[in-house]
Amino acid sequence: DSGVTQTPKHLITATGQRVTLRCSPRSGDLSVYWYQQSLDQGLQFLIQYYNGEERAKGNILERFSAQQFPDLHSELNLSSLELGDSALYFCASSPQGTSLGYGYTFGSGTRLTVV
Amino acid sequence: AQTVTQSQPEMSVQEAETVTLSCTYDTSESNYYLFWYKQPPSRQMILVIRQEAYKQQNATENRFSVNFQKAAKSFSLKISDSQLGDTAMYFCAFKNRDDKIIFGKGTRLHILP
């Protein structure tokens, strides 16, 4: 157990629908990062939050949004889902926003299948 | 923009052999960190080893070591005495002061019995 909790582990939904993925960071970690991993591909950075504030955005679609709550858990909302959104979505956390040497601690991911 | 390139999509080696995974990166920054992550079939992302750009000494973690060539922007991972449990996807990754980790596309490594 890495300490980063993602729910649900698996999600199957239809095109056009909206889903919410949830992430609880490791205790004490202030930064949360979301990544998308399509089949047999690398990890694409979506968005980062630090202590409740958006800090950096990657190639996140306008149909996707995220937020980090006061208790530091984060949610990634995916709407108007398309078949191509099927992927493994990872959440990761790190202790500080500017700690260069820290790698991330990853959750086990949410496998999203759009049918 | 920073980029990370892994030129070997897939590799296979016999158990107990040594294998080296290649990685190159591109950046204009002088201070950064490099990482290797392992993703076994369980899909969990596991940090294997990290290297600070300012340190000339290559990082080592048990059977895992790196060959960091800063001028060449090269960061290869060597796995010694490979084990069946080393079978996984390996991602090279780069992080600078933006605090965002950029991953390569990965190398799928098969350890054969």
CSV table of N, CA and C in Angstrom, one decimal, chain A residues 16-104:
chain,number,residue,atom,x,y,z
A,16,GLY,N,-20.6,9.8,-23.7
A,16,GLY,CA,-21.5,10.9,-23.3
A,16,GLY,C,-21.7,11.1,-21.9
A,17,GLN,N,-21.3,10.1,-21.1
A,17,GLN,CA,-21.5,10.2,-19.6
A,17,GLN,C,-20.4,11.0,-18.9
A,18,ARG,N,-20.7,11.2,-17.7
A,18,ARG,CA,-19.7,12.0,-16.8
A,18,ARG,C,-19.3,11.1,-15.6
A,19,VAL,N,-18.0,11.1,-15.3
A,19,VAL,CA,-17.6,10.3,-14.1
A,19,VAL,C,-16.7,11.2,-13.3
A,20,THR,N,-16.6,10.8,-12.0
A,20,THR,CA,-15.7,11.4,-11.1
A,20,THR,C,-14.7,10.4,-10.5
A,21,LEU,N,-13.4,10.7,-10.6
A,21,LEU,CA,-12.4,9.9,-10.0
A,21,LEU,C,-11.9,10.6,-8.7
A,22,ARG,N,-11.7,9.8,-7.7
A,22,ARG,CA,-11.3,10.4,-6.4
A,22,ARG,C,-9.9,9.9,-6.0
A,23,CYS,N,-9.2,10.8,-5.3
A,23,CYS,CA,-7.8,10.5,-4.9
A,23,CYS,C,-7.6,11.1,-3.5
A,24,SER,N,-7.1,10.3,-2.6
A,24,SER,CA,-6.7,10.7,-1.3
A,24,SER,C,-5.1,10.6,-1.2
A,25,PRO,N,-4.5,11.7,-1.1
A,25,PRO,CA,-3.0,11.7,-1.1
A,25,PRO,C,-2.4,11.0,0.2
A,26,ARG,N,-1.2,10.7,0.1
A,26,ARG,CA,-0.5,10.1,1.3
A,26,ARG,C,-0.5,11.2,2.4
A,27,SER,N,-0.7,10.7,3.6
A,27,SER,CA,-0.8,11.6,4.8
A,27,SER,C,0.4,12.6,4.8
A,28,GLY,N,0.1,13.9,4.9
A,28,GLY,CA,1.2,14.9,4.9
A,28,GLY,C,1.5,15.5,3.6
A,29,ASP,N,1.2,14.8,2.5
A,29,ASP,CA,1.5,15.3,1.2
A,29,ASP,C,0.5,16.4,0.8
A,30,LEU,N,1.1,17.5,0.3
A,30,LEU,CA,0.2,18.7,-0.1
A,30,LEU,C,-0.1,18.7,-1.6
A,31,SER,N,0.8,18.1,-2.4
A,31,SER,CA,0.7,18.2,-3.8
A,31,SER,C,0.0,16.9,-4.4
A,32,VAL,N,-0.9,17.1,-5.3
A,32,VAL,CA,-1.6,16.0,-6.0
A,32,VAL,C,-1.4,16.2,-7.5
A,33,TYR,N,-1.1,15.2,-8.2
A,33,TYR,CA,-0.9,15.2,-9.6
A,33,TYR,C,-1.8,14.1,-10.3
A,34,TRP,N,-2.4,14.5,-11.4
A,34,TRP,CA,-3.2,13.5,-12.2
A,34,TRP,C,-2.5,13.2,-13.5
A,35,TYR,N,-2.4,11.9,-13.8
A,35,TYR,CA,-1.8,11.5,-15.1
A,35,TYR,C,-2.8,10.5,-15.8
A,36,GLN,N,-2.7,10.5,-17.1
A,36,GLN,CA,-3.5,9.6,-17.9
A,36,GLN,C,-2.5,8.7,-18.7
A,37,GLN,N,-2.8,7.4,-18.6
A,37,GLN,CA,-2.0,6.4,-19.3
A,37,GLN,C,-2.9,5.6,-20.2
A,38,SER,N,-2.8,5.9,-21.5
A,38,SER,CA,-3.6,5.1,-22.5
A,38,SER,C,-2.9,3.8,-22.7
A,39,LEU,N,-3.5,2.9,-23.4
A,39,LEU,CA,-3.0,1.5,-23.6
A,39,LEU,C,-1.6,1.5,-24.0
A,40,ASP,N,-0.7,0.8,-23.2
A,40,ASP,CA,0.7,0.7,-23.6
A,40,ASP,C,1.4,2.0,-23.9
A,41,GLN,N,1.0,3.0,-23.3
A,41,GLN,CA,1.6,4.3,-23.6
A,41,GLN,C,2.2,4.8,-22.3
A,42,GLY,N,3.0,5.9,-22.4
A,42,GLY,CA,3.6,6.6,-21.3
A,42,GLY,C,2.5,7.3,-20.5
A,43,LEU,N,2.9,8.0,-19.5
A,43,LEU,CA,2.0,8.8,-18.6
A,43,LEU,C,2.0,10.2,-19.1
A,44,GLN,N,0.8,10.7,-19.4
A,44,GLN,CA,0.6,12.1,-19.8
A,44,GLN,C,0.1,12.9,-18.6
A,45,PHE,N,0.8,14.0,-18.3
A,45,PHE,CA,0.5,14.8,-17.2
A,45,PHE,C,-0.8,15.6,-17.5
A,46,LEU,N,-1.7,15.6,-16.6
A,46,LEU,CA,-3.0,16.3,-16.8
A,46,LEU,C,-3.0,17.6,-16.0
A,47,ILE,N,-2.8,17.5,-14.7
A,47,ILE,CA,-3.0,18.7,-13.8
A,47,ILE,C,-2.4,18.4,-12.5
A,48,GLN,N,-1.9,19.5,-11.8
A,48,GLN,CA,-1.3,19.5,-10.5
A,48,GLN,C,-2.0,20.5,-9.6
A,49,TYR,N,-2.3,20.0,-8.3
A,49,TYR,CA,-2.8,20.9,-7.3
A,49,TYR,C,-1.8,20.9,-6.1
A,50,TYR,N,-1.7,22.1,-5.5
A,50,TYR,CA,-0.8,22.2,-4.3
A,50,TYR,C,-1.6,22.9,-3.2
A,51,ASN,N,-1.9,22.2,-2.2
A,51,ASN,CA,-2.6,22.8,-1.0
A,51,ASN,C,-3.9,23.5,-1.4
A,52,GLY,N,-4.6,22.9,-2.3
A,52,GLY,CA,-5.9,23.4,-2.7
A,52,GLY,C,-5.9,24.3,-4.0
A,53,GLU,N,-4.7,24.7,-4.4
A,53,GLU,CA,-4.7,25.6,-5.5
A,53,GLU,C,-4.1,24.9,-6.8
A,54,GLU,N,-4.7,25.2,-7.9
A,54,GLU,CA,-4.1,24.7,-9.2
A,54,GLU,C,-2.8,25.2,-9.4
A,55,ARG,N,-1.8,24.4,-9.7
A,55,ARG,CA,-0.4,24.8,-9.9
A,55,ARG,C,0.1,24.7,-11.3
A,56,ALA,N,-0.3,23.6,-12.0
A,56,ALA,CA,0.2,23.4,-13.3
A,56,ALA,C,-0.8,22.6,-14.1
A,57,LYS,N,-0.9,22.9,-15.4
A,57,LYS,CA,-1.8,22.2,-16.3
A,57,LYS,C,-1.0,21.6,-17.4
A,58,GLY,N,-1.4,20.4,-17.8
A,58,GLY,CA,-0.8,19.8,-18.9
A,58,GLY,C,-1.8,19.8,-20.1
A,59,ASN,N,-1.7,18.7,-20.9
A,59,ASN,CA,-2.7,18.7,-22.0
A,59,ASN,C,-4.0,18.1,-21.6
A,60,ILE,N,-4.6,18.8,-20.7
A,60,ILE,CA,-5.9,18.4,-20.2
A,60,ILE,C,-7.0,18.9,-21.0
A,61,LEU,N,-7.9,18.1,-21.4
A,61,LEU,CA,-9.0,18.5,-22.3
A,61,LEU,C,-10.0,19.4,-21.5
A,62,GLU,N,-10.7,20.2,-22.3
A,62,GLU,CA,-11.7,21.1,-21.6
A,62,GLU,C,-12.8,20.3,-21.0
A,63,ARG,N,-13.0,19.1,-21.5
A,63,ARG,CA,-14.1,18.3,-20.9
A,63,ARG,C,-13.7,17.7,-19.5
A,64,PHE,N,-12.4,17.9,-19.2
A,64,PHE,CA,-11.9,17.4,-17.9
A,64,PHE,C,-11.7,18.5,-17.0
A,65,SER,N,-11.9,18.3,-15.7
A,65,SER,CA,-11.6,19.3,-14.7
A,65,SER,C,-11.3,18.6,-13.4
A,66,ALA,N,-10.7,19.3,-12.5
A,66,ALA,CA,-10.2,18.7,-11.3
A,66,ALA,C,-10.3,19.8,-10.2
A,67,GLN,N,-10.3,19.3,-8.9
A,67,GLN,CA,-10.1,20.2,-7.8
A,67,GLN,C,-9.5,19.5,-6.6
A,68,GLN,N,-9.0,20.3,-5.7
A,68,GLN,CA,-8.4,19.7,-4.5
A,68,GLN,C,-9.2,20.4,-3.3
A,69,PHE,N,-9.7,19.6,-2.4
A,69,PHE,CA,-10.5,20.1,-1.4
A,69,PHE,C,-9.7,20.4,-0.1
A,70,PRO,N,-10.3,21.1,0.9
A,70,PRO,CA,-9.5,21.5,2.1
A,70,PRO,C,-8.9,20.3,2.8
A,71,ASP,N,-9.5,19.1,2.7
A,71,ASP,CA,-8.9,18.0,3.4
A,71,ASP,C,-7.8,17.3,2.5
A,72,LEU,N,-7.5,18.0,1.4
A,72,LEU,CA,-6.4,17.6,0.4
A,72,LEU,C,-6.8,16.5,-0.5
A,73,HIS,N,-7.9,15.9,-0.4
A,73,HIS,CA,-8.3,14.9,-1.4
A,73,HIS,C,-8.6,15.6,-2.7
A,74,SER,N,-8.5,14.9,-3.8
A,74,SER,CA,-8.7,15.5,-5.1
A,74,SER,C,-9.7,14.7,-5.9
A,75,GLU,N,-10.4,15.4,-6.8
A,75,GLU,CA,-11.3,14.7,-7.7
A,75,GLU,C,-11.0,15.1,-9.1
A,76,LEU,N,-11.1,14.2,-10.0
A,76,LEU,CA,-10.9,14.5,-11.4
A,76,LEU,C,-12.3,14.1,-12.1
A,77,ASN,N,-12.8,15.1,-12.7
A,77,ASN,CA,-14.1,15.0,-13.4
A,77,ASN,C,-14.0,14.9,-14.9
A,78,LEU,N,-14.5,13.9,-15.5
A,78,LEU,CA,-14.4,13.7,-16.9
A,78,LEU,C,-15.8,13.7,-17.5
A,79,SER,N,-16.1,14.5,-18.4
A,79,SER,CA,-17.5,14.7,-18.9
A,79,SER,C,-17.5,14.4,-20.4
A,80,SER,N,-18.7,14.2,-20.9
A,80,SER,CA,-18.9,14.0,-22.4
A,80,SER,C,-18.0,12.9,-22.9
A,81,LEU,N,-17.9,11.8,-22.2
A,81,LEU,CA,-16.9,10.8,-22.4
A,81,LEU,C,-16.9,10.3,-23.8
A,82,GLU,N,-15.7,10.0,-24.3
A,82,GLU,CA,-15.6,9.5,-25.7
A,82,GLU,C,-14.8,8.1,-25.5
A,83,LEU,N,-14.9,7.3,-26.5
A,83,LEU,CA,-14.2,6.0,-26.5
A,83,LEU,C,-12.7,6.2,-26.2
A,84,GLY,N,-12.1,7.3,-26.8
A,84,GLY,CA,-10.7,7.5,-26.6
A,84,GLY,C,-10.3,8.0,-25.2
A,85,ASP,N,-11.2,8.2,-24.4
A,85,ASP,CA,-10.9,8.5,-23.0
A,85,ASP,C,-10.6,7.3,-22.2
A,86,SER,N,-10.9,6.1,-22.7
A,86,SER,CA,-10.6,4.9,-22.0
A,86,SER,C,-9.1,4.9,-21.7
A,87,ALA,N,-8.7,4.7,-20.4
A,87,ALA,CA,-7.3,4.8,-20.0
A,87,ALA,C,-7.2,4.4,-18.6
A,88,LEU,N,-6.0,4.3,-18.1
A,88,LEU,CA,-5.7,4.2,-16.7
A,88,LEU,C,-5.4,5.6,-16.2
A,89,TYR,N,-6.1,6.1,-15.2
A,89,TYR,CA,-5.9,7.4,-14.6
A,89,TYR,C,-5.2,7.2,-13.3
A,90,PHE,N,-4.0,7.9,-13.2
A,90,PHE,CA,-3.2,7.8,-12.0
A,90,PHE,C,-3.3,9.1,-11.2
A,91,CYS,N,-3.3,9.0,-9.9
A,91,CYS,CA,-3.1,10.1,-9.0
A,91,CYS,C,-1.8,9.8,-8.3
A,92,ALA,N,-1.1,10.9,-8.1
A,92,ALA,CA,0.2,10.8,-7.3
A,92,ALA,C,0.3,12.0,-6.4
A,93,SER,N,1.1,11.8,-5.3
A,93,SER,CA,1.2,12.9,-4.4
A,93,SER,C,2.7,13.0,-4.0
A,94,SER,N,3.0,14.2,-3.5
A,94,SER,CA,4.4,14.4,-3.0
A,94,SER,C,4.3,15.4,-1.8
A,95,PRO,N,5.3,15.4,-1.0
A,95,PRO,CA,5.2,16.2,0.3
A,95,PRO,C,5.1,17.7,0.1
A,96,GLN,N,5.9,18.2,-0.9
A,96,GLN,CA,5.9,19.7,-1.0
A,96,GLN,C,5.8,20.1,-2.4
A,97,GLY,N,5.4,21.3,-2.7
A,97,GLY,CA,5.2,21.7,-4.1
A,97,GLY,C,6.5,22.0,-4.7
A,98,THR,N,7.6,22.3,-4.0
A,98,THR,CA,8.8,22.7,-4.6
A,98,THR,C,10.0,21.8,-4.2
A,99,SER,N,9.7,20.7,-3.8
A,99,SER,CA,10.8,19.8,-3.4
A,99,SER,C,11.3,19.0,-4.6
A,100,LEU,N,12.4,19.5,-5.1
A,100,LEU,CA,12.8,19.0,-6.4
A,100,LEU,C,13.2,17.5,-6.4
A,101,GLY,N,13.7,17.1,-5.3
A,101,GLY,CA,14.3,15.7,-5.2
A,101,GLY,C,13.2,14.6,-5.0
A,102,TYR,N,12.0,15.0,-4.6
A,102,TYR,CA,11.0,14.0,-4.3
A,102,TYR,C,10.4,13.4,-5.6
A,103,GLY,N,10.4,12.1,-5.7
A,103,GLY,CA,9.6,11.5,-6.7
A,103,GLY,C,8.2,11.5,-6.2
A,104,TYR,N,7.3,11.1,-7.0
A,104,TYR,CA,5.9,11.0,-6.6
A,104,TYR,C,5.6,9.6,-6.0
